[in-house]
């Protein structure tokens, strides 16, 4: 008798890898130069319809990966957006064909700065080219076509993922019927850049960063990378969420006051920093944060010409307590798109959890996504 | 002909040092144990009245020092609160006798963890005892008596300085007629602690911290200390202030995009981090941030008994855009003091500059201080 799949789960999944660009036919980069080969790690959930009109591309955030839903063999925890993706969930895999892929510049199977450059047989390191948002889009577009999809029913993503969706839909409105831009920004503030600048500094100042040659030297800038993550993590949660979770509680194992882990919140941050080391790469942190720093699509002349000619259905969401890319960031996106004649739905979702809310099963958030995606599918079915 | 002193300036000043506790008669520490000798660096401005009833104690913030006003010989910049202290200024040195002293645990002349322990002839390092707010108060109280003052007309301070004022006035209400608590907190939030925790981690993770023995080893944890400062500095300014000052402006010397200093805000942070190294000590950063983490006077049973019996005139000020110790922190102080029958004036000062506003000549802020201090002096004169 076959095992009954867990209700609401896409079940067992594996990450596939495909070479989308080669050394001979490389990716042409936004800032000039080329990159090849380019491999991309991806997962899909659900079934592509015969008309290939039910595909939804999920774009991950800074430290995400292709594993958005279901379980890898032997894993205890599912993919990072498993609360959203699965049978009967808002991104219902009984009806949608969901694509999730690791970003180039990342470190979970797609080509990035810690990949080996076949031309030299050495890790790229800081010789890896600087990327722009359009490069990230170009690779995911190529994957989409590779999977037989020429028009996405929807692209959605939070944070950096939402920024990628924005660029994708602005540049190729005919290929993205619905764009869901969540807890994102059309341009970072000085404060946003400042936090990432200090994180990068912590990484590069670690002696084991070794000018980006840490892999060749058999070391890893664990200290710097964990400090970067600890600091960034503070900005992912609202002040109230940290108070609610930890307040001023002492760390249960605190003996004498000192400079170690005296408070529960210190233990939490320490854990976040350490756990991050198992899944993320220091060079990817540098490259992908710089993609965000330089992202400023509305500053480009003609940025809105394509969508003026061929509008996209937009859903822009912010979270009330997000102080990284808060409602101000979303409102700016909404105002700009509306001035370009776009149909835009906007919601500020009440949530106490700050920026991280986009990863959580906040009820009004999921209800809004479900309604928007259902309507999108109904439009296609008509 | 004598040189005319610059209008509004206290002119040339020197920092004095006095030994207030000795090895034989040491300071009894709040958490047990003793510290001695204890030297304190201080400056005074103005003249103590014959009745010794015009003394105002200025309490500095985390990285401040005794040099609050006027000019050291050859210096181009005056003390850190020179816009407030001087002839005709809100803290008018023609009428007030102003005392400013470096905190113990600090590094600008008062005994701290980087002082030499006479018992061993070595730098204390991490053998320096942990301090609590009451220890800081005890030393400044001793200095006050040493200067012939048994009752302060006022104590005032911003940030950590305001926290010290709060503790001082709660414990010795008969010795502090007026307490001015500015941009301060009666207890840090989890987020406040988190930022300091990451700063400490950056310092201690620097290999040149050398377990606190960096002085003996002839090195200094410059990298960690500058990262700590850069991160903290982000929290001292409002998001709007950073946007107004820097926005997304490129660094003027940027050539090619990379991972160095590409944006103006990165250059500013880098400068803040580097300049800090010239004036602050890594161990002091650890010790004084921990004093703040543990500060929670209202949680102590009987904390308000003394002021109930002998009320203090309180002025509590917050700044509208301060997100480190914002108006919520001040309101909590105000509510608690009011429940204890204290006369409390409270103002939220409009200012775009965030936490750093307490150091700036924000007009409504200085006007409020001037009015409060003038009234305090008038009460004494009656």
Short mmCIF file of N, CA and C in Angstrom, two decimals, chain B residues 202-360:
data_model
loop_
_atom_site.label_atom_id
_atom_site.label_comp_id
_atom_site.label_asym_id
_atom_site.label_seq_id
_atom_site.Cartn_x
_atom_site.Cartn_y
_atom_site.Cartn_z
N UNK B 202 31.77 41.70 18.01
CA UNK B 202 32.75 42.15 17.01
C UNK B 202 34.08 42.48 17.68
N UNK B 203 34.02 43.11 18.84
CA UNK B 203 35.25 43.47 19.56
C UNK B 203 35.98 42.21 20.03
N UNK B 204 35.26 41.34 20.70
CA UNK B 204 35.92 40.18 21.31
C UNK B 204 36.38 39.16 20.27
N UNK B 205 35.74 39.18 19.09
CA UNK B 205 36.13 38.24 18.04
C UNK B 205 37.37 38.71 17.29
N UNK B 206 37.73 39.97 17.47
CA UNK B 206 38.94 40.46 16.81
C UNK B 206 40.14 39.75 17.45
N UNK B 207 40.97 39.07 16.64
CA UNK B 207 42.11 38.35 17.23
C UNK B 207 43.00 39.26 18.08
N UNK B 208 43.03 40.55 17.73
CA UNK B 208 43.87 41.47 18.50
C UNK B 208 43.21 41.94 19.80
N UNK B 209 42.03 41.43 20.09
CA UNK B 209 41.47 41.66 21.42
C UNK B 209 42.28 40.86 22.44
N UNK B 210 42.78 39.71 22.00
CA UNK B 210 43.72 38.92 22.81
C UNK B 210 43.19 38.67 24.22
N UNK B 211 41.92 38.26 24.28
CA UNK B 211 41.29 37.99 25.58
C UNK B 211 41.41 39.17 26.54
N UNK B 212 41.41 40.36 26.00
CA UNK B 212 41.46 41.56 26.83
C UNK B 212 42.86 41.99 27.19
N UNK B 213 43.87 41.24 26.74
CA UNK B 213 45.27 41.54 27.08
C UNK B 213 45.97 42.28 25.93
N UNK B 214 45.20 43.01 25.15
CA UNK B 214 45.78 43.63 23.97
C UNK B 214 46.85 44.68 24.32
N UNK B 215 46.64 45.39 25.43
CA UNK B 215 47.64 46.41 25.79
C UNK B 215 48.98 45.76 26.10
N UNK B 216 48.94 44.68 26.88
CA UNK B 216 50.18 43.98 27.23
C UNK B 216 50.86 43.43 25.98
N UNK B 217 50.05 43.07 24.99
CA UNK B 217 50.64 42.48 23.78
C UNK B 217 50.96 43.54 22.73
N UNK B 218 50.70 44.79 23.07
CA UNK B 218 51.07 45.87 22.14
C UNK B 218 50.24 45.93 20.88
N UNK B 219 49.03 45.43 20.96
CA UNK B 219 48.13 45.49 19.80
C UNK B 219 46.84 46.17 20.24
N UNK B 220 45.92 46.31 19.31
CA UNK B 220 44.61 46.89 19.64
C UNK B 220 43.56 46.32 18.70
N UNK B 221 42.39 45.98 19.22
CA UNK B 221 41.35 45.39 18.36
C UNK B 221 40.64 46.44 17.52
N UNK B 222 41.42 47.12 16.69
CA UNK B 222 40.87 48.23 15.90
C UNK B 222 39.72 47.80 15.01
N UNK B 223 39.89 46.64 14.38
CA UNK B 223 38.86 46.19 13.45
C UNK B 223 37.54 45.99 14.16
N UNK B 224 37.57 45.24 15.24
CA UNK B 224 36.34 44.96 15.97
C UNK B 224 35.72 46.21 16.55
N UNK B 225 36.57 47.07 17.10
CA UNK B 225 36.04 48.29 17.73
C UNK B 225 35.42 49.22 16.69
N UNK B 226 36.03 49.29 15.53
CA UNK B 226 35.46 50.18 14.50
C UNK B 226 34.15 49.61 13.96
N UNK B 227 34.06 48.30 13.83
CA UNK B 227 32.80 47.69 13.40
C UNK B 227 31.71 47.95 14.44
N UNK B 228 32.07 47.80 15.72
CA UNK B 228 31.10 48.07 16.78
C UNK B 228 30.58 49.50 16.69
N UNK B 229 31.50 50.43 16.47
CA UNK B 229 31.11 51.83 16.39
C UNK B 229 30.26 52.12 15.16
N UNK B 230 30.64 51.54 14.03
CA UNK B 230 29.87 51.76 12.81
C UNK B 230 28.43 51.31 13.01
N UNK B 231 28.28 50.12 13.58
CA UNK B 231 26.93 49.60 13.78
C UNK B 231 26.16 50.47 14.75
N UNK B 232 26.79 50.79 15.87
CA UNK B 232 26.10 51.61 16.87
C UNK B 232 25.72 52.96 16.27
N UNK B 233 26.61 53.49 15.46
CA UNK B 233 26.35 54.82 14.91
C UNK B 233 25.08 54.83 14.05
N UNK B 234 24.80 53.74 13.37
CA UNK B 234 23.56 53.68 12.59
C UNK B 234 22.36 53.92 13.50
N UNK B 235 22.45 53.39 14.72
CA UNK B 235 21.31 53.51 15.63
C UNK B 235 21.24 54.89 16.29
N UNK B 236 22.28 55.68 16.17
CA UNK B 236 22.27 57.01 16.79
C UNK B 236 21.55 58.04 15.92
N UNK B 237 21.41 57.73 14.66
CA UNK B 237 20.76 58.67 13.74
C UNK B 237 19.42 58.10 13.28
N UNK B 238 18.49 58.97 13.01
CA UNK B 238 17.22 58.51 12.47
C UNK B 238 17.43 58.10 11.01
N UNK B 239 16.50 57.27 10.53
CA UNK B 239 16.55 56.89 9.12
C UNK B 239 16.46 58.14 8.24
N UNK B 240 15.59 59.07 8.61
CA UNK B 240 15.43 60.29 7.81
C UNK B 240 16.69 61.14 7.81
N UNK B 241 17.39 61.18 8.95
CA UNK B 241 18.62 61.97 9.00
C UNK B 241 19.66 61.39 8.05
N UNK B 242 19.79 60.07 8.03
CA UNK B 242 20.74 59.45 7.11
C UNK B 242 20.34 59.71 5.66
N UNK B 243 19.04 59.66 5.40
CA UNK B 243 18.57 59.94 4.05
C UNK B 243 18.88 61.38 3.67
N UNK B 244 18.61 62.29 4.60
CA UNK B 244 18.83 63.71 4.31
C UNK B 244 20.32 63.99 4.09
N UNK B 245 21.17 63.40 4.93
CA UNK B 245 22.61 63.66 4.82
C UNK B 245 23.22 62.99 3.59
N UNK B 246 22.80 61.75 3.31
CA UNK B 246 23.53 60.96 2.31
C UNK B 246 22.66 60.38 1.20
N UNK B 247 21.43 60.03 1.52
CA UNK B 247 20.59 59.37 0.53
C UNK B 247 21.34 58.23 -0.14
N UNK B 248 21.29 58.19 -1.45
CA UNK B 248 21.97 57.15 -2.21
C UNK B 248 23.16 57.74 -2.97
N UNK B 249 23.64 58.88 -2.50
CA UNK B 249 24.76 59.52 -3.19
C UNK B 249 25.96 58.59 -3.28
N UNK B 250 26.59 58.55 -4.45
CA UNK B 250 27.83 57.77 -4.53
C UNK B 250 28.94 58.48 -3.75
N UNK B 251 29.88 57.69 -3.26
CA UNK B 251 31.09 58.27 -2.66
C UNK B 251 31.84 59.00 -3.77
N UNK B 252 32.25 60.25 -3.51
CA UNK B 252 32.88 61.04 -4.58
C UNK B 252 34.11 60.35 -5.18
N UNK B 253 34.78 59.53 -4.38
CA UNK B 253 35.99 58.89 -4.91
C UNK B 253 35.73 57.50 -5.49
N UNK B 254 34.46 57.15 -5.61
CA UNK B 254 34.16 55.84 -6.19
C UNK B 254 34.62 55.79 -7.64
N UNK B 255 35.33 54.73 -7.97
CA UNK B 255 35.72 54.54 -9.36
C UNK B 255 34.83 53.45 -9.95
N UNK B 256 35.14 52.22 -9.63
CA UNK B 256 34.32 51.12 -10.12
C UNK B 256 33.51 50.56 -8.96
N UNK B 257 32.30 50.11 -9.23
CA UNK B 257 31.55 49.44 -8.15
C UNK B 257 32.33 48.24 -7.62
N UNK B 258 32.20 47.99 -6.36
CA UNK B 258 32.90 46.87 -5.75
C UNK B 258 32.41 46.70 -4.33
N UNK B 259 33.30 46.24 -3.46
CA UNK B 259 32.88 45.98 -2.09
C UNK B 259 33.57 46.93 -1.10
N UNK B 260 34.10 48.01 -1.66
CA UNK B 260 34.71 49.01 -0.79
C UNK B 260 33.69 50.08 -0.42
N UNK B 261 34.13 51.33 -0.56
CA UNK B 261 33.27 52.46 -0.18
C UNK B 261 32.66 53.03 -1.45
N UNK B 262 31.49 52.54 -1.79
CA UNK B 262 30.83 52.96 -3.04
C UNK B 262 29.86 54.11 -2.80
N UNK B 263 29.23 54.13 -1.63
CA UNK B 263 28.21 55.13 -1.34
C UNK B 263 28.71 56.10 -0.27
N UNK B 264 28.20 57.32 -0.31
CA UNK B 264 28.63 58.34 0.65
C UNK B 264 28.38 57.88 2.08
N UNK B 265 27.28 57.19 2.31
CA UNK B 265 26.99 56.77 3.67
C UNK B 265 28.03 55.77 4.16
N UNK B 266 28.60 55.01 3.25
CA UNK B 266 29.66 54.07 3.64
C UNK B 266 30.93 54.80 4.05
N UNK B 267 31.21 55.89 3.34
CA UNK B 267 32.38 56.68 3.69
C UNK B 267 32.21 57.31 5.07
N UNK B 268 31.00 57.79 5.32
CA UNK B 268 30.70 58.41 6.62
C UNK B 268 30.87 57.40 7.76
N UNK B 269 30.32 56.22 7.59
CA UNK B 269 30.43 55.19 8.63
C UNK B 269 31.89 54.79 8.83
N UNK B 270 32.61 54.65 7.73
CA UNK B 270 34.01 54.29 7.83
C UNK B 270 34.77 55.34 8.63
N UNK B 271 34.49 56.61 8.34
CA UNK B 271 35.13 57.69 9.09
C UNK B 271 34.77 57.62 10.57
N UNK B 272 33.51 57.38 10.86
CA UNK B 272 33.09 57.28 12.27
C UNK B 272 33.83 56.15 12.98
N UNK B 273 33.94 55.04 12.30
CA UNK B 273 34.63 53.90 12.89
C UNK B 273 36.10 54.18 13.14
N UNK B 274 36.75 54.82 12.18
CA UNK B 274 38.19 55.08 12.31
C UNK B 274 38.46 56.15 13.37
N UNK B 275 37.67 57.21 13.36
CA UNK B 275 37.89 58.31 14.31
C UNK B 275 37.70 57.82 15.74
N UNK B 276 36.81 56.88 15.90
CA UNK B 276 36.51 56.35 17.23
C UNK B 276 37.74 55.70 17.86
N UNK B 277 38.58 55.09 17.02
CA UNK B 277 39.75 54.37 17.52
C UNK B 277 40.71 55.29 18.25
N UNK B 278 40.68 56.57 17.88
CA UNK B 278 41.61 57.51 18.50
C UNK B 278 41.18 57.91 19.89
N UNK B 279 39.93 57.66 20.22
CA UNK B 279 39.46 58.19 21.49
C UNK B 279 38.78 57.18 22.39
N UNK B 280 38.66 55.94 21.95
CA UNK B 280 37.95 55.02 22.82
C UNK B 280 38.64 53.67 22.91
N UNK B 281 38.31 52.98 23.99
CA UNK B 281 38.98 51.75 24.34
C UNK B 281 37.99 50.59 24.29
N UNK B 282 38.46 49.48 23.75
CA UNK B 282 37.59 48.33 23.53
C UNK B 282 37.03 47.77 24.84
N UNK B 283 37.87 47.66 25.86
CA UNK B 283 37.37 47.12 27.14
C UNK B 283 36.33 48.05 27.77
N UNK B 284 36.56 49.34 27.68
CA UNK B 284 35.56 50.27 28.20
C UNK B 284 34.22 50.08 27.48
N UNK B 285 34.30 49.79 26.19
CA UNK B 285 33.06 49.57 25.43
C UNK B 285 32.30 48.38 26.02
N UNK B 286 33.02 47.32 26.32
CA UNK B 286 32.37 46.14 26.91
C UNK B 286 31.76 46.48 28.26
N UNK B 287 32.56 47.09 29.13
CA UNK B 287 32.12 47.31 30.51
C UNK B 287 30.94 48.28 30.58
N UNK B 288 31.01 49.35 29.83
CA UNK B 288 29.95 50.36 29.96
C UNK B 288 28.66 49.93 29.26
N UNK B 289 28.77 49.17 28.16
CA UNK B 289 27.52 48.69 27.55
C UNK B 289 26.83 47.69 28.48
N UNK B 290 27.61 46.91 29.21
CA UNK B 290 26.98 45.96 30.14
C UNK B 290 26.31 46.68 31.31
N UNK B 291 26.88 47.80 31.73
CA UNK B 291 26.20 48.60 32.76
C UNK B 291 24.80 48.96 32.26
N UNK B 292 24.72 49.35 31.00
CA UNK B 292 23.42 49.73 30.44
C UNK B 292 22.48 48.53 30.35
N UNK B 293 23.01 47.40 29.87
CA UNK B 293 22.16 46.20 29.72
C UNK B 293 21.47 45.84 31.03
N UNK B 294 22.23 45.91 32.12
CA UNK B 294 21.70 45.44 33.40
C UNK B 294 20.90 46.50 34.15
N UNK B 295 20.94 47.72 33.68
CA UNK B 295 20.25 48.81 34.39
C UNK B 295 18.73 48.58 34.34
N UNK B 296 18.10 48.53 35.49
CA UNK B 296 16.65 48.30 35.55
C UNK B 296 16.15 48.73 36.93
N UNK B 297 16.34 50.00 37.28
CA UNK B 297 16.12 50.42 38.67
C UNK B 297 14.69 50.22 39.15
N UNK B 298 13.73 50.41 38.27
CA UNK B 298 12.34 50.32 38.74
C UNK B 298 11.96 48.88 39.09
N UNK B 299 12.76 47.93 38.65
CA UNK B 299 12.47 46.53 38.98
C UNK B 299 12.86 46.20 40.42
N UNK B 300 13.60 47.09 41.06
CA UNK B 300 14.05 46.80 42.43
C UNK B 300 12.97 47.17 43.44
N UNK B 301 12.67 46.26 44.36
CA UNK B 301 11.70 46.61 45.41
C UNK B 301 12.19 47.83 46.19
N UNK B 302 11.30 48.74 46.44
CA UNK B 302 11.67 49.91 47.22
C UNK B 302 12.44 50.97 46.47
N UNK B 303 12.56 50.78 45.13
CA UNK B 303 13.37 51.71 44.35
C UNK B 303 12.88 53.14 44.48
N UNK B 304 11.57 53.31 44.71
CA UNK B 304 10.99 54.65 44.71
C UNK B 304 10.73 55.19 46.10
N UNK B 305 11.09 54.41 47.11
CA UNK B 305 10.80 54.84 48.49
C UNK B 305 11.45 56.18 48.82
N UNK B 306 12.70 56.32 48.43
CA UNK B 306 13.44 57.54 48.80
C UNK B 306 12.81 58.77 48.16
N UNK B 307 12.49 58.70 46.89
CA UNK B 307 11.91 59.88 46.24
C UNK B 307 10.47 60.13 46.70
N UNK B 308 9.78 59.07 47.11
CA UNK B 308 8.44 59.29 47.68
C UNK B 308 8.55 60.18 48.91
N UNK B 309 9.58 59.94 49.72
CA UNK B 309 9.76 60.71 50.96
C UNK B 309 10.32 62.10 50.67
N UNK B 310 11.05 62.24 49.57
CA UNK B 310 11.75 63.50 49.31
C UNK B 310 11.78 63.74 47.80
N UNK B 311 10.69 64.27 47.27
CA UNK B 311 10.59 64.37 45.81
C UNK B 311 11.68 65.22 45.16
N UNK B 312 11.97 64.87 43.93
CA UNK B 312 12.93 65.58 43.08
C UNK B 312 12.13 66.26 41.98
N UNK B 313 12.59 67.40 41.49
CA UNK B 313 11.97 67.99 40.29
C UNK B 313 12.58 67.34 39.06
N UNK B 314 11.75 66.68 38.28
CA UNK B 314 12.25 65.93 37.13
C UNK B 314 11.90 66.62 35.83
N UNK B 315 12.85 66.58 34.91
CA UNK B 315 12.56 66.93 33.51
C UNK B 315 12.99 65.73 32.66
N UNK B 316 12.04 65.16 31.97
CA UNK B 316 12.33 64.01 31.10
C UNK B 316 12.10 64.45 29.66
N UNK B 317 13.11 64.25 28.83
CA UNK B 317 13.02 64.66 27.42
C UNK B 317 13.31 63.50 26.50
N UNK B 318 12.51 63.41 25.45
CA UNK B 318 12.83 62.46 24.38
C UNK B 318 12.84 63.22 23.06
N UNK B 319 13.36 62.58 22.03
CA UNK B 319 13.37 63.19 20.70
C UNK B 319 12.51 62.32 19.76
N UNK B 320 11.70 63.02 18.98
CA UNK B 320 10.65 62.32 18.23
C UNK B 320 11.19 61.22 17.32
N UNK B 321 12.38 61.40 16.77
CA UNK B 321 12.89 60.43 15.80
C UNK B 321 13.96 59.51 16.39
N UNK B 322 14.12 59.54 17.72
CA UNK B 322 15.09 58.67 18.38
C UNK B 322 14.55 57.24 18.38
N UNK B 323 15.24 56.32 17.75
CA UNK B 323 14.74 54.93 17.76
C UNK B 323 15.63 54.03 18.60
N UNK B 324 16.59 54.64 19.32
CA UNK B 324 17.40 53.86 20.26
C UNK B 324 16.73 53.91 21.64
N UNK B 325 16.62 55.10 22.20
CA UNK B 325 15.83 55.28 23.43
C UNK B 325 14.75 56.31 23.12
N UNK B 326 13.73 55.87 22.44
CA UNK B 326 12.71 56.78 21.96
C UNK B 326 11.72 57.17 23.04
N UNK B 327 10.66 57.81 22.59
CA UNK B 327 9.67 58.37 23.50
C UNK B 327 9.03 57.31 24.39
N UNK B 328 8.89 56.09 23.90
CA UNK B 328 8.35 55.01 24.74
C UNK B 328 9.18 54.84 26.01
N UNK B 329 10.49 54.90 25.85
CA UNK B 329 11.36 54.75 27.02
C UNK B 329 11.12 55.89 28.01
N UNK B 330 11.04 57.11 27.49
CA UNK B 330 10.84 58.26 28.38
C UNK B 330 9.47 58.21 29.05
N UNK B 331 8.46 57.82 28.29
CA UNK B 331 7.11 57.77 28.87
C UNK B 331 7.05 56.79 30.04
N UNK B 332 7.78 55.71 29.91
CA UNK B 332 7.79 54.73 30.99
C UNK B 332 8.40 55.34 32.27
N UNK B 333 9.47 56.09 32.07
CA UNK B 333 10.09 56.77 33.21
C UNK B 333 9.09 57.76 33.83
N UNK B 334 8.45 58.53 32.96
CA UNK B 334 7.51 59.56 33.43
C UNK B 334 6.36 58.92 34.20
N UNK B 335 5.77 57.89 33.63
CA UNK B 335 4.62 57.23 34.29
C UNK B 335 5.02 56.69 35.66
N UNK B 336 6.19 56.06 35.71
CA UNK B 336 6.61 55.45 36.98
C UNK B 336 6.90 56.52 38.03
N UNK B 337 7.54 57.59 37.62
CA UNK B 337 7.84 58.67 38.57
C UNK B 337 6.56 59.35 39.03
N UNK B 338 5.64 59.55 38.11
CA UNK B 338 4.38 60.20 38.48
C UNK B 338 3.60 59.36 39.48
N UNK B 339 3.61 58.05 39.27
CA UNK B 339 2.92 57.17 40.23
C UNK B 339 3.56 57.25 41.61
N UNK B 340 4.83 57.63 41.64
CA UNK B 340 5.52 57.79 42.92
C UNK B 340 5.43 59.23 43.43
N UNK B 341 4.49 60.00 42.87
CA UNK B 341 4.22 61.33 43.41
C UNK B 341 5.24 62.39 43.06
N UNK B 342 6.02 62.14 42.00
CA UNK B 342 7.06 63.10 41.65
C UNK B 342 6.51 64.20 40.74
N UNK B 343 6.99 65.42 40.92
CA UNK B 343 6.70 66.45 39.92
C UNK B 343 7.57 66.20 38.68
N UNK B 344 6.94 65.87 37.56
CA UNK B 344 7.69 65.51 36.35
C UNK B 344 7.22 66.38 35.19
N UNK B 345 8.16 67.05 34.56
CA UNK B 345 7.86 67.69 33.28
C UNK B 345 8.38 66.77 32.18
N UNK B 346 7.58 66.64 31.15
CA UNK B 346 7.99 65.77 30.04
C UNK B 346 7.79 66.51 28.73
N UNK B 347 8.76 66.41 27.86
CA UNK B 347 8.61 66.95 26.49
C UNK B 347 9.15 65.94 25.50
N UNK B 348 8.42 65.74 24.43
CA UNK B 348 8.99 65.07 23.25
C UNK B 348 9.41 66.18 22.30
N UNK B 349 10.72 66.27 22.08
CA UNK B 349 11.26 67.36 21.27
C UNK B 349 11.21 66.97 19.80
N UNK B 350 10.64 67.84 18.96
CA UNK B 350 10.70 67.54 17.52
C UNK B 350 12.12 67.73 17.02
N UNK B 351 12.67 66.72 16.42
CA UNK B 351 14.02 66.80 15.87
C UNK B 351 14.15 65.68 14.86
N UNK B 352 14.79 65.96 13.75
CA UNK B 352 14.94 64.91 12.73
C UNK B 352 16.16 64.04 12.97
N UNK B 353 16.98 64.36 13.99
CA UNK B 353 18.31 63.75 14.05
C UNK B 353 18.42 62.48 14.87
N UNK B 354 17.31 62.01 15.41
CA UNK B 354 17.37 60.75 16.14
C UNK B 354 18.05 60.90 17.49
N UNK B 355 18.63 59.80 17.96
CA UNK B 355 19.20 59.76 19.30
C UNK B 355 20.28 60.82 19.50
N UNK B 356 21.07 61.07 18.48
CA UNK B 356 22.15 62.05 18.57
C UNK B 356 21.67 63.46 18.87
N UNK B 357 20.37 63.70 18.76
CA UNK B 357 19.83 65.04 18.99
C UNK B 357 20.25 65.62 20.33
N UNK B 358 20.46 64.74 21.33
CA UNK B 358 20.77 65.28 22.66
C UNK B 358 22.10 66.01 22.68
N UNK B 359 22.92 65.77 21.69
CA UNK B 359 24.21 66.47 21.59
C UNK B 359 24.13 67.73 20.74
N UNK B 360 23.01 67.96 20.10
CA UNK B 360 22.91 69.03 19.11
C UNK B 360 22.15 70.23 19.66
#
